[in-house]
XYZ file of C-alpha atoms in Angstrom:
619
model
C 9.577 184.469 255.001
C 12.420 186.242 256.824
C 14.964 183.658 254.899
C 13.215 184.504 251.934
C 13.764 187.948 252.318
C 17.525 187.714 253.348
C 17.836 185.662 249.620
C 15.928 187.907 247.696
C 18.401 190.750 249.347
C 21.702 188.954 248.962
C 20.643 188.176 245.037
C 19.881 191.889 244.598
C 23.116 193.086 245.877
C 25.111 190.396 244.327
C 23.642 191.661 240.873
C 24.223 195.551 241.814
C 28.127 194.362 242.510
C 28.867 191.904 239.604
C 26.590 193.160 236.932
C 25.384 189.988 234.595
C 26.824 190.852 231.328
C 28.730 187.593 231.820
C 28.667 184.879 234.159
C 30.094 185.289 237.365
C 30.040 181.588 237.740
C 32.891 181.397 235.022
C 34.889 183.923 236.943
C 34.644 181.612 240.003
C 36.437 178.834 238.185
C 39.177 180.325 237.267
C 41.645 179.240 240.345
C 43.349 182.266 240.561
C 46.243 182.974 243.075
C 45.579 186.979 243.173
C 42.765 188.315 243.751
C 39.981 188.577 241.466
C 37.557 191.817 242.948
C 34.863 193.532 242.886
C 35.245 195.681 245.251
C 33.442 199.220 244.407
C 36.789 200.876 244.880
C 38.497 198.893 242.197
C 35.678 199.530 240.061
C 36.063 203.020 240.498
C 39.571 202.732 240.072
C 39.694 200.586 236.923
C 36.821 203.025 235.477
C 39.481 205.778 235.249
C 42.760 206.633 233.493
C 44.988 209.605 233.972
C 42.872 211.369 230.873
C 39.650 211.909 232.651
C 38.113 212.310 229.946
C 36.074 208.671 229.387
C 34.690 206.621 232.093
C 34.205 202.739 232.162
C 33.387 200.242 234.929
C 34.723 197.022 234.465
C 32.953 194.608 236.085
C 35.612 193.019 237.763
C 39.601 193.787 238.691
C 41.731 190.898 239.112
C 44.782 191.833 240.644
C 47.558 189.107 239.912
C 50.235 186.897 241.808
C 51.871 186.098 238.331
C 51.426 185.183 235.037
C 49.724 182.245 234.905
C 46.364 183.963 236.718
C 46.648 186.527 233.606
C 46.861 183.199 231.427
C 43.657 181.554 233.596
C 42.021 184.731 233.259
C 42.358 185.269 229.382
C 42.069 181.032 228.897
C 38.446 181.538 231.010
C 37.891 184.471 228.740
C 38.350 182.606 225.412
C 36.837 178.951 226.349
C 33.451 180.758 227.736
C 30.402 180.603 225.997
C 29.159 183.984 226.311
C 33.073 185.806 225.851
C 33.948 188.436 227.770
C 36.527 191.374 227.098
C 40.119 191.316 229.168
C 42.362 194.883 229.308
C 45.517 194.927 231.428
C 46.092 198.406 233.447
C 49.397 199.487 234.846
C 49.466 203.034 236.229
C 46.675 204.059 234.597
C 48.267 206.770 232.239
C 45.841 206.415 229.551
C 44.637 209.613 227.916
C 40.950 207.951 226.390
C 40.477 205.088 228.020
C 41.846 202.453 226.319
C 42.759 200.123 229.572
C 38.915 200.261 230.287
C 36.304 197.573 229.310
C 32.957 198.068 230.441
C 32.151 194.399 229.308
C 34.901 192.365 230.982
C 37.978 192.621 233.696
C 40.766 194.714 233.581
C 44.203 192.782 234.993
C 45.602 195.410 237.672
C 49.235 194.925 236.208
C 50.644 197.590 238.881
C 50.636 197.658 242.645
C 51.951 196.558 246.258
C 52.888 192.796 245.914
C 51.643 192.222 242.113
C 54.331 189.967 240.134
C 57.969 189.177 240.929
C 60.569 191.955 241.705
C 62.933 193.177 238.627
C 66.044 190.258 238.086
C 69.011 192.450 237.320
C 71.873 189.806 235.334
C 74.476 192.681 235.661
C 77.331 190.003 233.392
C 74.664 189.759 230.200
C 73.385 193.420 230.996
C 69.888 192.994 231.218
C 67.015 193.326 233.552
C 63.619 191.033 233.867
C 60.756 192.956 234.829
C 57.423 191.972 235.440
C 54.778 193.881 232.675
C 53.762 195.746 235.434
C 56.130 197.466 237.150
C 56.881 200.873 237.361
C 60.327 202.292 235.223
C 60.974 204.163 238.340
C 61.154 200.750 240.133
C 62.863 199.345 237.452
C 65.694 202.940 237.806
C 65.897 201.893 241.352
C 66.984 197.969 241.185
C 69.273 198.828 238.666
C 71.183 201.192 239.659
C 71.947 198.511 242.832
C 74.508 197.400 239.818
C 75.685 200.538 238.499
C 73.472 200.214 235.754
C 70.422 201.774 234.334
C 68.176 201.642 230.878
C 68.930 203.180 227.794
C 65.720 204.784 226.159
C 63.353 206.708 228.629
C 60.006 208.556 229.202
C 59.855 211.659 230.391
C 57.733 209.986 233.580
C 58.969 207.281 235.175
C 55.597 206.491 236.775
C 54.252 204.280 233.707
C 54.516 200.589 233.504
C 56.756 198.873 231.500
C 53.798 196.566 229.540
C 51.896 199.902 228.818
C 55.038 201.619 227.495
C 56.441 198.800 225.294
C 52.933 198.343 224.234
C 53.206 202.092 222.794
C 56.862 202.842 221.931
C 58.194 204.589 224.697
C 60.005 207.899 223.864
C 62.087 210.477 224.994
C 65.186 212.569 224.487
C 67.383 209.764 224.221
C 65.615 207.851 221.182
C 67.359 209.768 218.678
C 70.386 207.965 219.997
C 68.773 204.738 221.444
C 65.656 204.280 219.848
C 62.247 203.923 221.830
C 62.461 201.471 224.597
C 60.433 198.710 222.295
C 64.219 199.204 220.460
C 65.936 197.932 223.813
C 64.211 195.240 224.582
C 65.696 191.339 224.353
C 62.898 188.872 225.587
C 58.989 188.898 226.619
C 56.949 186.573 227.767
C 53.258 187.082 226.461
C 49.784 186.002 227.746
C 48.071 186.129 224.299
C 43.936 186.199 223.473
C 43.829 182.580 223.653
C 45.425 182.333 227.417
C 48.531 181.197 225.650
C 51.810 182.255 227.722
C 54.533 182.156 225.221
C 57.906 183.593 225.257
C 58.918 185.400 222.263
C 62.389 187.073 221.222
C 63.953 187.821 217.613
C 64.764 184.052 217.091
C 61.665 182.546 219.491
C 58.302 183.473 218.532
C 59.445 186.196 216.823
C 56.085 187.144 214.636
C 54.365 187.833 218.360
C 57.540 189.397 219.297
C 57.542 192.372 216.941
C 53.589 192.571 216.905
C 53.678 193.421 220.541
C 56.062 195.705 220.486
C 53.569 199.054 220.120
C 50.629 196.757 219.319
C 48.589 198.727 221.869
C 47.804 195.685 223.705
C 45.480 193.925 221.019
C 47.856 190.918 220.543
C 48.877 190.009 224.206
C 49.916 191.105 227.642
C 53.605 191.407 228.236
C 54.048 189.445 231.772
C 57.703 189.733 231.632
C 60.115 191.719 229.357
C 63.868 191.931 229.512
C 65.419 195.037 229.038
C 69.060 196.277 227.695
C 71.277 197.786 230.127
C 74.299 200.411 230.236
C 76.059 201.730 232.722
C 75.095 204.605 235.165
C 76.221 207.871 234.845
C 76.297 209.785 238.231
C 75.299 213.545 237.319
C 74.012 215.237 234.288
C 74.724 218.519 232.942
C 71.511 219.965 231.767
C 71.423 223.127 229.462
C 67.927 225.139 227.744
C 68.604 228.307 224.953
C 66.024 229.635 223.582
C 65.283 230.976 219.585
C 62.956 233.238 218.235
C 63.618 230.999 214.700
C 62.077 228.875 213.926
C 63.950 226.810 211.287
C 67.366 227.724 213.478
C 65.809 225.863 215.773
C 64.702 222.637 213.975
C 68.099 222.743 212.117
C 70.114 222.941 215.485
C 67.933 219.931 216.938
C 68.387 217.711 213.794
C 72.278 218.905 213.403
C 72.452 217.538 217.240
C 70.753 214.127 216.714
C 72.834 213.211 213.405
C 76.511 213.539 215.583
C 77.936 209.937 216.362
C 80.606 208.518 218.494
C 81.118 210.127 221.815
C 80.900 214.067 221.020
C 77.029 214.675 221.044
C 74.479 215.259 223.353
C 72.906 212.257 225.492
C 69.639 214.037 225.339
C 67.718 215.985 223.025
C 64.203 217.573 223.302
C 62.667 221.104 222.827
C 58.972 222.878 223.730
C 57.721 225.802 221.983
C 56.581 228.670 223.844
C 53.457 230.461 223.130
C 53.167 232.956 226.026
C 55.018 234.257 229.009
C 53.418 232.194 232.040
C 54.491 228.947 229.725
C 58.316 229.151 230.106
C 57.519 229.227 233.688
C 55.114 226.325 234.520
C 55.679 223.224 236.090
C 57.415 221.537 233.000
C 59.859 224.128 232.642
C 60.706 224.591 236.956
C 64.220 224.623 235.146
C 64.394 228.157 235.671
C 64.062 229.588 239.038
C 60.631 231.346 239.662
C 62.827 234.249 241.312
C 64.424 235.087 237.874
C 61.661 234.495 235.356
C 62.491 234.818 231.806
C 60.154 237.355 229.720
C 59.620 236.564 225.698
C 59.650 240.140 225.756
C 62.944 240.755 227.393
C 64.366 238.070 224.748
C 63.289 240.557 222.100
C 61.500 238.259 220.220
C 59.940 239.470 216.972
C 58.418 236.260 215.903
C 54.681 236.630 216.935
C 55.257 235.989 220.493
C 56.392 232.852 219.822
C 59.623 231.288 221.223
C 61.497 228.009 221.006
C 63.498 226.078 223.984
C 66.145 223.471 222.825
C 66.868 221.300 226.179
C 69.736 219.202 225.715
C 71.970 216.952 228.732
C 75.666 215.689 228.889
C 75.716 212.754 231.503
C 79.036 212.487 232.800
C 80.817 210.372 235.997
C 82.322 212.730 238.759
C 85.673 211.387 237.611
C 85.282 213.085 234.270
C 83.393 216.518 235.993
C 86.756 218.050 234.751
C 86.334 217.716 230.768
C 81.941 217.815 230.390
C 82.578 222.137 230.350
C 84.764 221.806 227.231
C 82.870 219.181 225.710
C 79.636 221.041 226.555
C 81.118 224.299 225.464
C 81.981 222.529 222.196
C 78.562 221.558 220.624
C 77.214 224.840 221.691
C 79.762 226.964 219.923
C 77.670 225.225 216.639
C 74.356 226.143 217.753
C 72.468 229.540 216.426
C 70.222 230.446 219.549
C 69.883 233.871 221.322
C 73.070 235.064 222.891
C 72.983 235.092 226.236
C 69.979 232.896 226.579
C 71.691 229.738 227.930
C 70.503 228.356 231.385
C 72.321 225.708 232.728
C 72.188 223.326 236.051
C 73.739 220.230 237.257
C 72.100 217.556 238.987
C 72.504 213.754 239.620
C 71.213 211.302 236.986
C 68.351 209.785 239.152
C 67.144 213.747 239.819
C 67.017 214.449 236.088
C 65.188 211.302 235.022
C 62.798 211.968 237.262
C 61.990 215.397 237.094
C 58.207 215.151 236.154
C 57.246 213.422 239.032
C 58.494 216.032 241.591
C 56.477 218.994 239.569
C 53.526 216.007 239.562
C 53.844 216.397 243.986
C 53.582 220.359 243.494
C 50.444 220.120 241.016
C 49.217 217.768 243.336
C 49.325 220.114 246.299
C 47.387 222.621 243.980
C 44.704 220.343 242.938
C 45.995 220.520 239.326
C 46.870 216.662 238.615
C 43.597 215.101 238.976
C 42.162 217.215 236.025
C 41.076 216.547 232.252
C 44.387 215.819 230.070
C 43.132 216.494 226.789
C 46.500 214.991 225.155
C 47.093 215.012 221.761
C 50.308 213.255 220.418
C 51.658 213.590 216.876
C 54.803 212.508 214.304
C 55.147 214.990 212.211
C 57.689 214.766 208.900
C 60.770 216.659 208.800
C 59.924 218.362 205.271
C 56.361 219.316 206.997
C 57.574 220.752 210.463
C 57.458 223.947 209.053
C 54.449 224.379 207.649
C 53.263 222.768 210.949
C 54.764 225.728 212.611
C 53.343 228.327 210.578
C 50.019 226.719 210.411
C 49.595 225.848 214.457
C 52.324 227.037 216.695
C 51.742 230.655 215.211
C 48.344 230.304 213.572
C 45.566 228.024 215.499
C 47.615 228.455 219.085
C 48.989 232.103 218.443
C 50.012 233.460 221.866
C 47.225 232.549 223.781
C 47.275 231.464 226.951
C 47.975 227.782 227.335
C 47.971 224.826 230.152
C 50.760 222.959 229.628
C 53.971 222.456 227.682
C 54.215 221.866 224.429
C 56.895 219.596 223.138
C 58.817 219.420 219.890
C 62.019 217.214 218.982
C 63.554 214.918 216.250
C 63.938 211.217 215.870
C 65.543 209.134 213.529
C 63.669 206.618 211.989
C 66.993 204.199 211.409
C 66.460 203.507 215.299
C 63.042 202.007 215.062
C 62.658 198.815 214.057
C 60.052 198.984 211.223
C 58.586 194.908 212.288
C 57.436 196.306 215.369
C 53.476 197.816 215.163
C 53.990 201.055 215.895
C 53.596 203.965 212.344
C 55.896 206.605 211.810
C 55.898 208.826 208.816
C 57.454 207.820 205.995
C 61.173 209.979 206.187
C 64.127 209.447 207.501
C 63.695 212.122 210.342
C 60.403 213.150 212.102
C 59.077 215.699 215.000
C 57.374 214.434 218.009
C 55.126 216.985 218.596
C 53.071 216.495 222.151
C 50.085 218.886 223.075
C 50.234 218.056 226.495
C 47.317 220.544 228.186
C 45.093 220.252 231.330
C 41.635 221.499 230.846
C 41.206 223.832 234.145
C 38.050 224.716 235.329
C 39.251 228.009 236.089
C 37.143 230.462 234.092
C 39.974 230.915 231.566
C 37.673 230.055 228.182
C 41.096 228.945 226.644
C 42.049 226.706 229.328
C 38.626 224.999 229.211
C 38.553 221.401 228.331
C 35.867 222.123 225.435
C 38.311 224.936 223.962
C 40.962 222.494 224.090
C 39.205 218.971 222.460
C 38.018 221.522 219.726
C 41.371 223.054 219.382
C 42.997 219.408 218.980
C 40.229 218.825 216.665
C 41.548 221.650 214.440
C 44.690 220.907 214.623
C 44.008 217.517 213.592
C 41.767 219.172 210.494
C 44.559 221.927 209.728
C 46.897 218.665 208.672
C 44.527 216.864 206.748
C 43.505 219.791 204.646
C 47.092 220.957 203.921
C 48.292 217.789 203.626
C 50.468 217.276 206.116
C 51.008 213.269 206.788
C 50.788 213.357 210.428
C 50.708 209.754 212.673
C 49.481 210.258 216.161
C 51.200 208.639 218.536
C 49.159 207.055 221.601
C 46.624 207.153 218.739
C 43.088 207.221 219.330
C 40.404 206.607 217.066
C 36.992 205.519 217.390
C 36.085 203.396 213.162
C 37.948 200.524 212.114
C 38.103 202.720 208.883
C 40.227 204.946 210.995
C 42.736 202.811 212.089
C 43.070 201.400 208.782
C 44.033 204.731 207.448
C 46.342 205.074 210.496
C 48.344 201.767 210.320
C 48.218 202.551 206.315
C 50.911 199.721 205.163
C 50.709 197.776 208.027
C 46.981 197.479 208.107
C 46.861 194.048 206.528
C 49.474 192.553 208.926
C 48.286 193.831 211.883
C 44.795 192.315 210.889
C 46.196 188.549 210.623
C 48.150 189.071 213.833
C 45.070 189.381 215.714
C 42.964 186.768 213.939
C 46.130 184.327 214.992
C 46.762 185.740 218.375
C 43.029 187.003 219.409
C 40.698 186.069 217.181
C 37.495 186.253 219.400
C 39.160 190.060 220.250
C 38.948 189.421 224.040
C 42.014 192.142 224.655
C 42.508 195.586 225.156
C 39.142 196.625 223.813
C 39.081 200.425 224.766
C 41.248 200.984 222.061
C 38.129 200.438 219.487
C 40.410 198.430 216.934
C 38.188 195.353 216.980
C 34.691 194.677 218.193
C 34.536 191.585 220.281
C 32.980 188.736 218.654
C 30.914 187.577 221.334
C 27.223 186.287 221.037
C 24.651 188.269 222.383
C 23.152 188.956 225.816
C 19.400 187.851 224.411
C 20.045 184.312 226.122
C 22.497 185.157 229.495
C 20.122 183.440 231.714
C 19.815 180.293 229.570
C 23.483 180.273 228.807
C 24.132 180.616 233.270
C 21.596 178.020 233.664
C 23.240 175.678 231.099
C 26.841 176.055 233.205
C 24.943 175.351 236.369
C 23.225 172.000 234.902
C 27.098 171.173 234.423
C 27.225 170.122 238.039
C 23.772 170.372 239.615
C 20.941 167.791 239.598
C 17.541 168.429 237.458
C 15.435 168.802 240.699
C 18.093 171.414 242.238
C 17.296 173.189 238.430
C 13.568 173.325 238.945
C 14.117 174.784 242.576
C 16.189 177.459 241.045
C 13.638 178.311 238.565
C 11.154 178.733 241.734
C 13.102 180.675 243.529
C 13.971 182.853 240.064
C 10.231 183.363 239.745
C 9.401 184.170 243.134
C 12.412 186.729 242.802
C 11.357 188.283 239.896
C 7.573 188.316 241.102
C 8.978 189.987 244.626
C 11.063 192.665 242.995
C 10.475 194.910 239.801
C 13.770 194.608 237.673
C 14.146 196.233 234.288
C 14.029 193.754 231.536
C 17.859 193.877 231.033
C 18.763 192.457 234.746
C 18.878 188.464 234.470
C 17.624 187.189 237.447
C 17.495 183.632 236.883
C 21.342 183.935 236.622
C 21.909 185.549 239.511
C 19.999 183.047 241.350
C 22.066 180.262 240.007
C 25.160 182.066 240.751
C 24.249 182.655 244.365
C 23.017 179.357 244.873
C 26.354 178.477 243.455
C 28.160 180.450 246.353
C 25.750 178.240 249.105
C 26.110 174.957 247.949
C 29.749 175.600 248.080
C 32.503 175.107 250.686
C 32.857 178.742 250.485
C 35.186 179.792 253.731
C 35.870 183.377 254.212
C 39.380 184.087 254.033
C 41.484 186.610 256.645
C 40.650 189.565 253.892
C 37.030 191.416 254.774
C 36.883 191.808 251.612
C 37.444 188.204 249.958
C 35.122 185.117 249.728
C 37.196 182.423 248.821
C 36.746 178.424 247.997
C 38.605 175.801 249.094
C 39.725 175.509 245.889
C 41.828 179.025 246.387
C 39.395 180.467 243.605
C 38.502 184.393 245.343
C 36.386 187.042 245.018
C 36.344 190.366 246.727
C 33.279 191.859 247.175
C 32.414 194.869 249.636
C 31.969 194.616 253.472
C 28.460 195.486 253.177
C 27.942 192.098 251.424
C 29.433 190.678 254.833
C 26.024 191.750 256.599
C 23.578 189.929 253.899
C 26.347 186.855 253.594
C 26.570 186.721 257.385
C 22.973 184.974 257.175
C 23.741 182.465 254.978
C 25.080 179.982 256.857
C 21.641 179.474 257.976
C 20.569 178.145 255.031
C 23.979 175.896 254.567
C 26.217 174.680 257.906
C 29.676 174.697 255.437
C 30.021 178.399 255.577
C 32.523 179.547 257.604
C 33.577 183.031 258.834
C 37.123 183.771 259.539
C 38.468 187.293 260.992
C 35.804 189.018 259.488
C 36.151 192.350 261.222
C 39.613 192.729 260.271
């Protein structure tokens, strides 16, 4: 009875760890070389993004050794009966979840010891990276050569797959483009556990669908990147205006200048009250000598506007960036005397965000709602957009964040790639990007803010203003239809010929999954296990699932019989522990992590089959 007991407890637990919306047993074939977990803390980790605002436990994690366990993974995911969902995660920088799947297992793209380390070819100028790894990372071996990416995000701390499978923007893609612009080669896992490599002249239909296909097409294992050389330091310069369209014409004068005389760097925020100009975005200015709207004299409705432009230079030309500086400001119409300038190295400036990211860590203020909203706005519409939100709907209240506002020229996107854009030549990121603070402040709150987004979002529509949101999110097909407009119906065959059971990147709510239905899990687990077991083995598994589900009241939606199978599955196995507390793992090298409380119920087991064997358990 005791033995009976210890099962009954094992098969409970192993259900309250794996779940049973699909068959564990199909996750134990997959012969992975990483580690495929379900561990409660990668759960918990996996059921998060950087957003906080939408939570989703996978019900697995497999953290990767290379490609070809993403390709296993995917391959299991598309050959199984029952189907189950498959989103790759880097850093976890998603604003509404869309790197969760509460019905499948999210690939842990980022991380100590997950894929190769970035391949610099300094001759060809180019970098491989693995689809995982961090830009920062990718800054770091680089500069080894002297060399360094063009395009850029303002945070370095974002994977390269989860960038390229957006756009990837910053000050330099009026010049550059996005970073999907600088990219030469990727190699794609795709929804049928297909690795292919794909390039303008290989594969070049999955090439351009990736790049900014949010993931629904493939994950990017491996993508090589376009290289320039280094500068050392960077002159960095912010003026302010209280006009508006001085403003916007200064920023889109700046980003039409070729050759050598312009700016390496263009962006701009708008500034809605005092305390703005002086948060963590804009540390620029010293918090000793704080600048005042109302010392700027502003007469605009307490509105302001920050141009922030750089000049990289090497220290062997320091001598000549003051006159060239000098010389595109003399064209510029901002406030006289309202130029702030600084000089740092090139590493320091691109990664800026992350430092003020270690001082509102300190504070408690990273780990905190980001209710994000991200839009392209048109050139001939910026101003109305001004009128209608920076002055109207925002006003001078209080905000939580910076808000963001510079041109792009659409002649550096390449229009195969997925990503919309509005339909002119020129168009305004504009980037709400606002933590929700539980700090009493109603304005700060994050319900003030998702309903402020909200009317922002409604101000466009009903004046007509043909916004795209980038990082879109959107919860009806009908929705995304509207949003991908012309490129609806292309976008649609690319994922019936690269996922057309819609196994990836599901938290984007593009496509539903086309799985069957849970009605017949237990049958479906019972068919796998007749696979390989003998008919009387089957009838003692239905005994045992009886006497389990007589022992123990279950809701209707737990399948026991499965579970049984599954664990009977683990005993009848050669099923070693490895060195890892944490790990069961086959012969075979197939693994799964699961906490080291199941250690205590396992531990037993071996009394009920000899081939078990423990291994530096209490490491």
């Amino acid at each position: 009875m005791a033995t009976k007991l210890l099962l009954t407890f094992a098969i409970c637990r192993l259900i309250v760890t794996v779940g049973l919306t699909l068959e564990p047993t199909e996750l134990l074939h997959l012969g992975v070389d990483g580690q495929l977990s379900v561990h409660p803390s990668d759960l918990e980790s996996a059921s998060r993004d950087f957003g906080l605002l939408t939570r989703a436990e996978p019900l697995a994690v497999l953290h990767p050794s290379s490609a070809l366990d993403v390709a296993r993974l995917v391959k299991a995911a598309y050959g199984s009966d029952h189907g189950f969902t498959v989103s790759a995660r880097g850093h976890g920088h998603s604003i509404n979840g869309q790197a969760q799947t509460p019905d499948g297992v999210v690939v842990q793209m980022s991380g100590n010891g997950v894929g190769p380390r970035p391949r610099v070819q300094a001759g060809d100028m180019y970098v491989d990276v693995w689809g995982g790894e961090l830009w920062i990372d990718v800054l770091r071996s680089t500069l080894e050569y002297g060399l360094a990416p063009k395009s850029w995000t303002d945070y370095l701390y974002l994977s390269v797959g989860g960038t390229l499978s957006n756009a990837g923007i910053s000050g330099q893609a009026f010049n550059h483009g996005p970073q999907i612009s600088n990219v030469h080669e990727l190699d794609v896992v795709t929804g049928k556990g297909e690795l292919m490599t794909c390039s303008e002249e290989q594969n070049s239909e999955l090439f351009h669908a990736v790049l900014g296909g949010l993931g629904q097409f493939g994950i990017i294992t491996r993508a090589r990147i376009s290289l320039e050389p280094a500068p050392q330091r960077v002159r960095w310069i912010r003026v302010l205006y209280s006009n508006f369209s001085a403003f916007t014409r200064d920023q889109e004068h700046l980003i039409s200048l070729n050759g050598s005389q312009k700016f390496d760097y263009v962006e701009g925020f708008v500034i809605v009250d005092e305390g703005l100009i002086n948060n963590w975005r804009s540390s620029f200015f010293s918090p000793g000598n704080p600048v005042k709207i109302s010392s700027l004299g502003s007469n605009n409705g307490g509105v302001l506007y920050c141009l922030e432009v750089t000049k990289n230079y090497h220290e062997s030309t320091a001598a000549s960036v003051d006159q060239e500086v000098e010389a595109l400001l003399k064209k510029l119409n901002f406030i006289p005397n309202s130029v702030f300038t600084t000089d740092l190295p090139y590493v320091d400036f691109l990664d800026r965000v992350h430092k003020s990211e270690l001082k509102l860590r300190s504070k408690g203020l990273w780990e905190v709602p980001h209710p994000w909203l991200n839009l392209f706005v048109p050139k001939s519409q910026i101003d109305d957009f001004n009128r209608g939100v920076f002055k109207g709907i925002l006003g001078n209240k209080k905000t939580s964040g910076p808000i963001l506002i510079y041109p792009m020229n659409k002649n550096k996107w390449d229009q195969r790639s997925s990503v919309v854009t509005p339909d002119e030549q020129v168009f305004y990121l504009v980037a709400f990007l606002r933590s929700a603070l539980d700090n009493g402040e109603e304005s700060q709150s994050l319900e003030y803010l998702s309903n402020q987004n909200r009317q922002i979002l409604r101000f466009c529509d009903d004046d007509g203003i043909k916004v795209k949101q980038y990082l879109p999110h959107y919860t009806t097909q009908e929705e995304w239809r509207d949003h991908l407009g012309s490129k609806w119906d292309r976008f649609h065959q690319m994922k019936k010929k690269f996922d057309p059971r819609h196994i990836l990147a599901s938290g984007q709510q593009i496509f539903t999954p086309t799985f069957l239905g849970s009605s017949s899990r237990a049958s479906r687990c019972r068919d796998l296990m007749i696979k390989s077991r003998q008919p009387q083995q089957i009838y003692f598994l239905d005994l045992v699932g009886n006497f389990v589900a007589q022992l123990v009241p279950v809701p209707p939606s737990v399948d026991w019989r499965c579970a049984v199978f599954t664990l009977f599955h683990f005993i009848t196995r050669p099923l070693p522990l490895s060195p890892s507390h944490v790990r069961l793992q086959t012969r075979q090298q197939y693994t799964l992590s699961i906490p080291p409380v199941e250690l205590i119920f396992f531990g037993f087991i071996p009394a009920l089959k000899s081939n078990w064997i423990f291994a530096d358990s209490t490491k």
